[in-house]
Coordinates of C-alpha atoms in Angstrom, one line a residue:
Chain A
X1 CA 111.3 95.6 105.5
X2 CA 109.5 94.0 103.1
X3 CA 107.2 91.7 105.1
X4 CA 106.8 94.1 107.3
X5 CA 106.5 97.6 105.5
X6 CA 105.6 96.7 101.8
X7 CA 109.0 98.5 101.0
X8 CA 111.9 96.5 99.3
X9 CA 115.4 96.4 101.3
X10 CA 118.2 97.4 98.8
X11 CA 119.9 94.7 98.7
X12 CA 117.2 92.4 97.5
X13 CA 116.0 95.4 95.1
X14 CA 120.1 95.9 94.3
X15 CA 120.0 92.1 93.1
X16 CA 117.4 92.5 90.3
X17 CA 118.8 95.1 89.1
X18 CA 122.3 93.8 89.2
X19 CA 121.0 91.2 87.1
X20 CA 119.9 93.5 84.0
X21 CA 123.0 95.8 84.2
X22 CA 124.8 92.5 83.4
X23 CA 123.2 92.0 80.4
X24 CA 125.0 93.0 77.5
X25 CA 121.5 94.6 75.8
X26 CA 121.8 96.5 79.5
X27 CA 117.5 97.1 78.5
X28 CA 114.8 94.4 79.5
X29 CA 112.0 94.2 82.3
X30 CA 112.8 94.5 86.4
X31 CA 110.0 92.0 87.7
X32 CA 109.6 93.4 91.4
X33 CA 107.8 89.9 92.9
X34 CA 110.0 88.7 95.4
X35 CA 107.1 86.1 96.4
X36 CA 105.7 82.4 96.2
X37 CA 101.9 84.0 94.6
X38 CA 99.8 82.4 92.5
X39 CA 100.2 83.8 89.1
X40 CA 101.3 83.8 86.3
X41 CA 100.0 86.6 83.3
X42 CA 103.8 87.6 83.0
X43 CA 105.4 84.5 81.6
X44 CA 102.0 84.5 80.1
X45 CA 101.9 87.5 78.0
X46 CA 105.3 87.7 76.9
X47 CA 105.2 87.7 73.3
X48 CA 109.0 86.1 73.4
X49 CA 108.8 83.7 76.2
X50 CA 111.6 85.3 78.0
X51 CA 110.0 85.2 81.4
X52 CA 109.5 82.0 83.1
X53 CA 107.5 81.0 85.5
X54 CA 108.3 76.8 86.8
X55 CA 107.4 74.2 88.2
X56 CA 104.1 75.8 89.1
X57 CA 102.2 78.7 88.9
X58 CA 103.9 79.9 92.5
X59 CA 106.9 80.2 91.3
X60 CA 108.7 83.2 91.7
X61 CA 109.3 84.6 87.5
X62 CA 112.3 84.1 86.0
X63 CA 113.5 86.5 83.0
X64 CA 115.8 85.5 80.3
X65 CA 117.3 88.8 79.0
X66 CA 118.7 87.9 76.2
X67 CA 115.1 87.0 75.0
X68 CA 113.4 90.5 76.5
X69 CA 112.7 92.7 74.1
X70 CA 111.8 95.6 76.4
X71 CA 108.3 96.1 74.7
X72 CA 107.1 96.4 78.7
X73 CA 103.6 94.5 77.3
X74 CA 105.2 92.0 80.7
X75 CA 104.1 95.9 82.7
X76 CA 100.8 96.8 82.4
X77 CA 100.0 93.1 82.5
X78 CA 100.9 91.6 86.0
X79 CA 98.1 92.2 88.7
X80 CA 100.0 93.5 91.0
X81 CA 101.8 96.3 89.3
X82 CA 105.1 94.5 90.1
X83 CA 106.4 95.2 86.7
X84 CA 109.4 98.4 85.0
X85 CA 110.9 98.0 81.9
X86 CA 114.2 99.2 82.3
X87 CA 116.5 101.1 79.1
X88 CA 120.0 102.1 80.4
X89 CA 121.2 103.3 76.9
X90 CA 118.5 106.5 76.7
X91 CA 120.7 109.2 77.3
X92 CA 123.7 110.4 78.0
X93 CA 122.3 111.4 81.8
X94 CA 119.1 109.8 81.6
X95 CA 117.6 106.5 81.4
X96 CA 114.1 105.1 80.4
X97 CA 112.1 103.4 82.2
X98 CA 108.2 101.9 81.3
X99 CA 105.8 101.6 84.7
X100 CA 102.4 100.8 85.2
X101 CA 100.1 103.8 86.3
X102 CA 95.9 103.5 87.2
X103 CA 95.7 107.2 89.3
X104 CA 93.8 110.1 87.9
X105 CA 94.9 112.4 86.1
X106 CA 96.5 110.8 83.7
X107 CA 99.5 112.7 82.2
X108 CA 100.4 113.7 78.8
X109 CA 103.1 112.8 76.2
X110 CA 105.8 115.6 77.4
X111 CA 104.5 116.6 81.0
X112 CA 107.6 116.9 83.6
X113 CA 106.1 115.4 86.6
X114 CA 107.1 113.9 90.3
X115 CA 109.4 111.0 90.8
X116 CA 108.5 108.9 93.4
X117 CA 110.7 106.0 95.3
X118 CA 109.3 102.9 96.9
X119 CA 109.0 104.1 100.1
X120 CA 106.7 107.4 98.4
X121 CA 109.6 109.9 98.7
X122 CA 109.5 112.6 96.0
X123 CA 113.3 112.1 94.7
X124 CA 113.1 114.4 91.3
X125 CA 111.1 116.0 88.1
X126 CA 111.0 113.7 85.3
X127 CA 109.9 113.2 81.7
X128 CA 106.9 111.5 80.6
X129 CA 107.8 110.6 76.9
X130 CA 105.5 108.6 75.4
X131 CA 101.6 107.4 77.3
X132 CA 99.9 104.2 76.2
X133 CA 95.8 103.8 77.0
X134 CA 94.5 101.5 74.5
X135 CA 91.9 98.3 75.1
X136 CA 94.9 95.9 75.4
X137 CA 95.6 98.5 78.8
X138 CA 93.0 97.7 80.1
X139 CA 92.4 100.8 82.2
X140 CA 96.4 100.3 83.3
X141 CA 99.0 103.4 80.6
X142 CA 101.9 101.7 79.9
X143 CA 103.8 105.1 80.6
X144 CA 107.2 105.9 79.1
X145 CA 109.4 108.1 81.8
X146 CA 112.9 109.3 81.1
X147 CA 114.6 109.2 84.6
X148 CA 117.8 111.1 84.9
X149 CA 120.8 108.6 85.7
X150 CA 121.5 109.5 89.1
X151 CA 118.4 108.4 90.2
X152 CA 117.3 105.1 88.7
X153 CA 118.0 103.0 91.0
X154 CA 115.5 104.8 93.5
X155 CA 112.8 105.5 90.9
X156 CA 109.7 103.4 90.7
X157 CA 106.3 105.7 89.6
X158 CA 105.5 108.7 88.8
X159 CA 103.4 111.6 90.6
X160 CA 101.0 114.5 88.3
X161 CA 99.6 117.5 89.4
X162 CA 99.9 118.3 93.1
Chain B
X1 CA 55.5 73.6 94.0
X2 CA 57.8 73.4 91.3
X3 CA 60.4 70.9 90.5
X4 CA 64.0 71.5 89.4
X5 CA 66.7 69.5 88.6
X6 CA 69.6 71.8 89.8
X7 CA 68.7 75.3 92.0
X8 CA 72.1 76.9 92.6
X9 CA 72.3 79.7 95.7
X10 CA 74.6 82.5 95.2
X11 CA 75.5 83.8 91.2
X12 CA 79.0 84.5 92.8
X13 CA 82.2 83.4 90.8
X14 CA 81.5 80.0 92.0
X15 CA 77.9 79.8 91.3
X16 CA 78.4 81.3 87.4
X17 CA 80.8 78.7 87.0
X18 CA 79.2 76.0 88.6
X19 CA 76.3 76.6 86.6
X20 CA 78.0 76.7 83.6
X21 CA 79.1 73.2 84.0
X22 CA 76.0 71.6 85.8
X23 CA 74.4 73.2 82.4
X24 CA 77.5 72.1 80.0
X25 CA 76.0 68.5 80.9
X26 CA 72.7 69.0 80.3
X27 CA 71.3 70.0 83.7
X28 CA 67.9 72.8 84.0
X29 CA 69.4 74.7 86.5
X30 CA 68.0 78.0 88.1
X31 CA 70.4 80.1 90.1
X32 CA 68.7 81.9 93.1
X33 CA 71.0 85.5 94.8
X34 CA 69.6 87.4 96.7
X35 CA 70.9 91.2 94.4
X36 CA 69.9 92.9 92.0
X37 CA 73.2 92.3 90.2
X38 CA 74.6 88.7 89.0
X39 CA 78.6 88.4 89.8
X40 CA 78.0 88.5 93.5
X41 CA 81.8 90.3 95.2
X42 CA 83.3 89.8 91.4
X43 CA 80.5 93.4 90.5
X44 CA 83.1 95.9 92.8
X45 CA 86.7 94.2 92.4
X46 CA 88.1 96.6 89.9
X47 CA 91.5 95.3 90.2
X48 CA 92.9 92.8 87.8
X49 CA 93.0 88.8 89.5
X50 CA 95.6 86.9 89.9
X51 CA 95.9 82.9 88.6
X52 CA 96.6 82.1 85.6
X53 CA 94.9 82.0 82.3
X54 CA 91.7 79.6 82.9
X55 CA 90.7 81.5 85.7
X56 CA 90.9 85.7 83.8
X57 CA 93.9 86.4 86.1
X58 CA 94.7 90.1 84.2
X59 CA 91.6 90.6 83.9
X60 CA 89.9 92.7 86.3
X61 CA 87.0 90.9 88.7
X62 CA 84.5 93.4 87.5
X63 CA 84.5 92.4 83.8
X64 CA 84.1 88.7 85.2
X65 CA 80.1 87.9 85.8
X66 CA 80.1 89.0 82.2
X67 CA 82.0 87.0 80.4
X68 CA 80.3 84.2 82.7
X69 CA 77.1 85.1 81.5
X70 CA 77.9 85.7 78.0
X71 CA 79.3 81.5 78.7
X72 CA 75.6 80.3 79.9
X73 CA 73.8 82.1 76.9
X74 CA 74.5 79.2 74.9
X75 CA 72.8 77.4 77.4
X76 CA 70.4 79.8 78.1
X77 CA 66.7 77.5 77.7
X78 CA 68.7 75.9 80.4
X79 CA 68.8 78.3 82.7
X80 CA 66.9 79.9 84.7
X81 CA 68.6 83.2 87.3
X82 CA 66.1 84.2 89.7
X83 CA 67.4 87.8 91.5
X84 CA 66.7 89.8 94.6
X85 CA 65.6 86.6 96.4
X86 CA 66.8 84.6 99.6
X87 CA 66.5 81.5 99.7
X88 CA 65.6 81.7 103.3
X89 CA 65.8 77.3 104.4
X90 CA 66.2 74.0 102.2
X91 CA 64.9 71.6 104.1
X92 CA 65.1 68.1 105.2
X93 CA 63.0 66.8 101.7
X94 CA 65.1 69.7 99.3
X95 CA 62.3 72.0 99.5
X96 CA 64.2 75.2 99.0
X97 CA 61.9 78.7 100.0
X98 CA 62.5 81.8 98.5
X99 CA 61.9 85.6 99.3
X100 CA 61.5 87.6 97.0
X101 CA 59.7 91.0 96.9
X102 CA 56.9 90.6 98.5
X103 CA 56.8 87.4 97.2
X104 CA 57.2 84.1 99.2
X105 CA 57.4 80.9 97.0
X106 CA 58.5 76.8 97.3
X107 CA 60.3 74.9 94.7
X108 CA 62.0 71.0 95.3
X109 CA 64.8 70.8 93.2
X110 CA 66.8 67.5 93.0
X111 CA 70.4 68.8 94.1
X112 CA 71.4 71.8 95.3
X113 CA 74.5 74.4 94.7
X114 CA 74.8 76.3 98.1
X115 CA 77.6 78.9 96.9
X116 CA 76.4 81.5 99.2
X117 CA 80.1 82.9 99.6
X118 CA 80.6 84.5 102.4
X119 CA 80.4 87.5 105.7
X120 CA 82.8 90.5 106.7
X121 CA 83.9 89.8 109.9
X122 CA 83.6 93.1 113.1
X123 CA 86.2 93.9 115.3
X124 CA 85.1 94.9 119.2
X125 CA 86.5 97.8 120.3
X126 CA 84.9 101.5 121.9
X127 CA 83.1 102.9 120.1
X128 CA 82.9 101.1 117.3
X129 CA 79.0 102.2 116.1
X130 CA 80.2 105.5 115.3
X131 CA 79.0 105.9 111.9
X132 CA 82.4 106.2 109.5
X133 CA 82.9 102.7 110.9
X134 CA 82.6 100.7 108.0
X135 CA 84.1 97.4 106.9
X136 CA 86.2 97.0 103.9
X137 CA 83.2 95.4 101.6
X138 CA 80.8 98.3 102.4
X139 CA 83.8 100.8 101.0
X140 CA 84.1 98.8 98.1
X141 CA 80.5 98.7 97.3
X142 CA 80.5 102.3 97.8
X143 CA 82.5 103.2 95.6
X144 CA 83.0 100.8 93.3
X145 CA 79.2 100.2 92.7
X146 CA 77.4 103.8 93.8
X147 CA 80.0 106.1 93.0
X148 CA 80.2 107.0 96.3
X149 CA 83.1 108.3 98.4
X150 CA 82.8 106.8 101.7
X151 CA 85.4 109.7 103.1
X152 CA 88.5 112.4 103.4
X153 CA 91.1 110.9 105.6
X154 CA 90.8 107.1 106.3
X155 CA 92.8 104.2 108.3
X156 CA 92.7 100.4 107.1
X157 CA 92.6 98.3 109.4
X158 CA 94.1 94.6 107.7
X159 CA 96.8 94.0 106.0
X160 CA 95.5 91.0 104.5
X161 CA 94.4 91.4 100.7
X162 CA 92.0 92.9 100.7
X163 CA 92.4 95.6 102.8
X164 CA 95.6 96.0 100.7
X165 CA 93.3 96.7 97.3
X166 CA 89.8 98.6 98.9
X167 CA 92.4 100.8 101.0
X168 CA 94.7 100.7 96.7
X169 CA 90.4 101.6 95.1
X170 CA 90.7 104.5 98.3
X171 CA 93.2 106.5 96.9
X172 CA 92.4 105.4 93.0
X173 CA 88.5 108.0 94.5
X174 CA 90.7 110.2 95.4
X175 CA 91.1 109.3 99.4
X176 CA 93.8 109.2 101.3
X177 CA 94.9 106.7 103.1
X178 CA 96.3 107.5 106.4
X179 CA 97.5 104.2 107.2
X180 CA 96.7 100.6 107.4
X181 CA 97.4 98.5 110.5
X182 CA 97.6 95.2 110.9
X183 CA 97.6 93.3 114.8
X184 CA 100.3 90.5 112.8
X185 CA 104.3 91.4 113.2
X186 CA 104.3 90.5 109.3
X187 CA 101.7 91.1 106.5
X188 CA 99.1 89.6 105.2
X189 CA 97.8 90.2 101.7
X190 CA 100.4 89.9 98.9
X191 CA 103.7 92.1 99.1
X192 CA 102.7 93.0 95.7
X193 CA 99.7 94.8 97.0
X194 CA 101.7 96.2 100.1
X195 CA 104.1 97.8 98.0
X196 CA 101.6 99.5 95.5
X197 CA 100.9 101.5 98.7
X198 CA 104.6 102.4 100.5
X199 CA 105.7 104.1 96.7
X200 CA 102.0 106.0 97.7
X201 CA 103.4 106.8 100.4
X202 CA 100.9 105.0 103.4
X203 CA 102.9 103.4 106.1
X204 CA 102.0 99.8 106.9
X205 CA 102.1 99.2 110.6
X206 CA 102.2 96.1 112.3
X207 CA 101.7 95.0 115.1
X208 CA 99.0 97.9 115.9
X209 CA 95.4 97.2 116.1
X210 CA 92.6 100.1 117.5
X211 CA 92.1 100.9 120.6
X212 CA 89.4 103.5 120.4
X213 CA 87.5 105.0 118.5
X214 CA 86.6 108.6 119.8
X215 CA 84.3 110.9 118.1
X216 CA 81.0 112.9 119.2
X217 CA 78.2 112.7 115.5
X218 CA 80.7 110.6 113.7
X219 CA 84.2 109.2 114.1
X220 CA 86.6 111.9 114.4
X221 CA 89.8 110.7 115.7
X222 CA 90.7 106.5 115.9
X223 CA 94.2 105.6 118.5
X224 CA 95.7 103.0 117.4
X225 CA 98.3 100.9 119.6
X226 CA 100.9 98.7 118.7
X227 CA 100.7 94.9 120.0
X228 CA 103.2 92.9 122.0
X229 CA 103.5 89.3 121.0
X230 CA 100.7 88.5 122.6
X231 CA 98.2 90.9 121.1
X232 CA 98.3 93.0 124.3
X233 CA 98.1 96.5 124.0
X234 CA 101.6 98.6 125.3
X235 CA 100.2 101.6 127.3
X236 CA 102.0 104.6 125.7
X237 CA 102.5 103.8 122.7
X238 CA 99.0 105.3 121.9
X239 CA 98.9 107.4 118.2
X240 CA 96.2 109.8 117.0
X241 CA 94.9 109.1 114.1
X242 CA 92.3 112.3 112.6
X243 CA 90.4 110.2 110.4
X244 CA 86.8 110.7 109.1
X245 CA 86.8 106.6 108.1
X246 CA 87.5 103.2 109.5
X247 CA 87.5 100.9 107.7
X248 CA 87.4 97.1 109.1
X249 CA 89.5 94.2 107.0
X250 CA 89.7 91.7 109.5
X251 CA 88.3 88.4 107.8
X252 CA 86.2 86.6 106.4
X253 CA 83.4 84.1 108.0
X254 CA 81.6 81.0 105.9
X255 CA 77.6 82.2 105.1
X256 CA 76.4 78.3 105.9
X257 CA 73.8 78.7 107.7
X258 CA 72.0 76.9 104.7
X259 CA 73.7 74.4 105.4
X260 CA 73.5 74.0 109.2
X261 CA 69.9 73.7 108.6
X262 CA 69.5 71.6 105.2
X263 CA 71.6 69.0 107.7
X264 CA 75.5 68.6 106.7
X265 CA 77.5 67.7 109.1
X266 CA 79.8 71.1 110.3
X267 CA 82.7 71.3 111.8
X268 CA 84.3 74.8 112.9
X269 CA 87.4 74.9 111.4
X270 CA 89.1 78.2 111.7
X271 CA 91.5 77.8 109.2
X272 CA 88.6 77.9 106.7
X273 CA 87.0 80.8 108.9
X274 CA 85.0 79.5 110.8
X275 CA 81.2 76.5 110.8
X276 CA 82.3 75.0 107.4
X277 CA 80.4 71.6 105.7
X278 CA 82.3 68.3 105.7
X279 CA 83.0 67.7 101.9
X280 CA 84.2 64.9 99.9
X281 CA 86.4 65.1 96.7
X282 CA 83.5 65.7 94.6
X283 CA 82.2 69.1 96.9
X284 CA 79.5 67.2 98.3
X285 CA 78.5 67.2 101.9
X286 CA 77.0 65.0 103.8
X287 CA 73.7 65.3 102.7
X288 CA 73.2 63.4 99.4
X289 CA 73.3 65.8 96.2
X290 CA 74.0 68.7 98.4
X291 CA 77.1 70.2 96.7
X292 CA 79.8 73.4 97.9
X293 CA 81.4 75.9 96.2
X294 CA 83.7 78.7 97.1
X295 CA 84.2 80.8 100.6
X296 CA 80.7 79.3 101.7
X297 CA 83.3 75.9 102.4
X298 CA 86.3 78.2 103.2
X299 CA 87.8 81.5 102.6
X300 CA 90.1 81.3 99.8
X301 CA 90.8 83.8 96.5
X302 CA 88.1 84.2 93.6
X303 CA 90.1 82.2 90.9
X304 CA 89.8 79.9 93.1
X305 CA 86.2 79.8 94.0
X306 CA 85.6 79.8 90.6
X307 CA 87.0 76.5 90.0
X308 CA 85.4 75.2 93.2
X309 CA 82.4 76.0 91.3
X310 CA 83.3 74.1 87.6
X311 CA 83.5 71.1 89.9
X312 CA 81.1 70.9 91.5
X313 CA 78.6 71.8 88.2
X314 CA 80.2 68.6 87.3
X315 CA 79.6 66.1 89.9
X316 CA 76.4 67.6 90.8
X317 CA 75.1 67.0 86.6
X318 CA 76.4 63.6 86.8
X319 CA 74.7 62.2 90.4
X320 CA 71.2 64.2 88.2
X321 CA 72.2 61.5 85.1
X322 CA 74.1 63.8 83.1
X323 CA 77.4 62.6 81.0
X324 CA 79.8 64.4 79.1
X325 CA 82.6 62.3 77.5
X326 CA 86.1 64.3 78.2
X327 CA 84.2 64.0 81.8
X328 CA 87.4 62.8 83.4
X329 CA 89.6 65.3 81.7
X330 CA 88.1 67.9 82.7
X331 CA 88.0 67.1 86.6
X332 CA 91.7 66.9 86.3
X333 CA 92.1 69.8 84.6
X334 CA 90.1 72.0 87.4
X335 CA 91.7 69.6 90.2
X336 CA 95.6 70.2 89.0
X337 CA 94.1 74.3 88.9
X338 CA 92.6 74.2 92.8
X339 CA 96.4 72.0 93.7
X340 CA 98.2 74.9 92.0
X341 CA 96.7 78.2 93.3
X342 CA 96.8 76.3 96.7
X343 CA 100.0 75.5 96.6
X344 CA 102.3 78.7 97.4
X345 CA 103.1 79.3 101.1
X346 CA 99.7 81.3 100.4
X347 CA 97.7 78.2 100.5
X348 CA 98.8 76.5 103.8
X349 CA 96.3 77.5 105.9
X350 CA 93.8 76.8 103.5
X351 CA 95.7 72.7 102.8
X352 CA 95.3 72.2 106.1
X353 CA 91.7 73.7 106.9
X354 CA 90.4 72.0 103.8
X355 CA 92.6 68.2 105.1
X356 CA 90.1 69.1 108.4
X357 CA 86.5 68.6 106.4
X358 CA 87.5 66.0 103.8
X359 CA 86.0 62.0 103.9
X360 CA 87.2 60.1 101.8
X361 CA 90.5 59.3 101.2
X362 CA 91.8 62.0 99.3
X363 CA 93.9 64.4 100.8
X364 CA 95.6 68.1 100.0

């Protein structure tokens, strides 16, 4: 249970993912923000105003998948590292994730690393497709990862090196 | 003895913001801090802040002192910062005594803003004085200010925001977190911080606490156990954790002694973390011209401390006879920001607490 372990339950996660899957583009940000906290950088950083937090900054964010371009700006601006971008259309067998990453070493393009679940377990090998770590990211790298389609509901982050 | 218009005790987020808004009104300000570095606890907060843009959300705490110091620069001729200096006392006539190294001196301010912040609570358990048992703040200072790794295997006690954030920062520094314990039945900090740890394979054990520590020269083992609904340990549920560091993060308590000593009316308010001053909506205490801002009047986040600082600075400036054309709009905006920051369920405690110390009409 999320409130006891920090691991979100399947049903809460599924309702987030299903919202994305039922959108026409089938790609966009998944906001894993399950609790009302005073915070709004995802909304204020979004260049297309796709993320709305109202009536005040404690409200949970709502996303409009018609406006979301899957750019990933909210991913590295979220202080809780609670946002993933998912693109279901990447290839026949793989989906593409954009994740935030703040550990060392920072992987390189083309690296094969471990895909990790929300409970910290290794689930499969994944391929690092792109690493963006410039001034705008301010030490929170934006990493694109190709993940086998069958694991898209479990994948949340990567483990680099041993 | 030097006379000054406004003395601010503490150069953390609250004190710096108070200085900015008081100086923006025209007030001369002396800021006194006991540390060498400006910024209080911000200087070790490598994580991104929550809140809104107005409180520098998404910026890292360590970068905020420089943002605030840049703002202060435009009032350079009005501001004096005295570091490495401890305010020892505030007397009835507002004479303030200060010790800086071997140098003891007095100043006499017309108004004072006390922004001393808070200190960490300790936890009582057998052998809690073994080397290797730290407060979370100490660990954060070691790592993020001095670049010293605190140990190799750590148990964190406390799943509030500080416990969760410092655990994550230890992992960033290459330290293994064996477990995070919390006596409460559920996680106290933001769940997003807990999820960051869970995905790094850190077990969070709610309803658990430390039974005892063992070790000869230094910490070798923490014996933890489950707690019943009365928060008493249950025999037979012990787990042994082989660790060289135990990190205690069981809350903060306001550093309000200067206010007691200055004669402010004080009250013990558990929701605010300890003994705090009675205040009015302008953040003035029961002693004329002594204001407060930040954790000294109730434990909250740095974002609210900054907003309180701006408010206290404005009202102190006003009491000193200065004015601003948009004073009312500024105050309204800051009060709305505070209201927003405190209106979620994490703000329940603080709102209840503030209602117990607020004088006059306006309550949360």
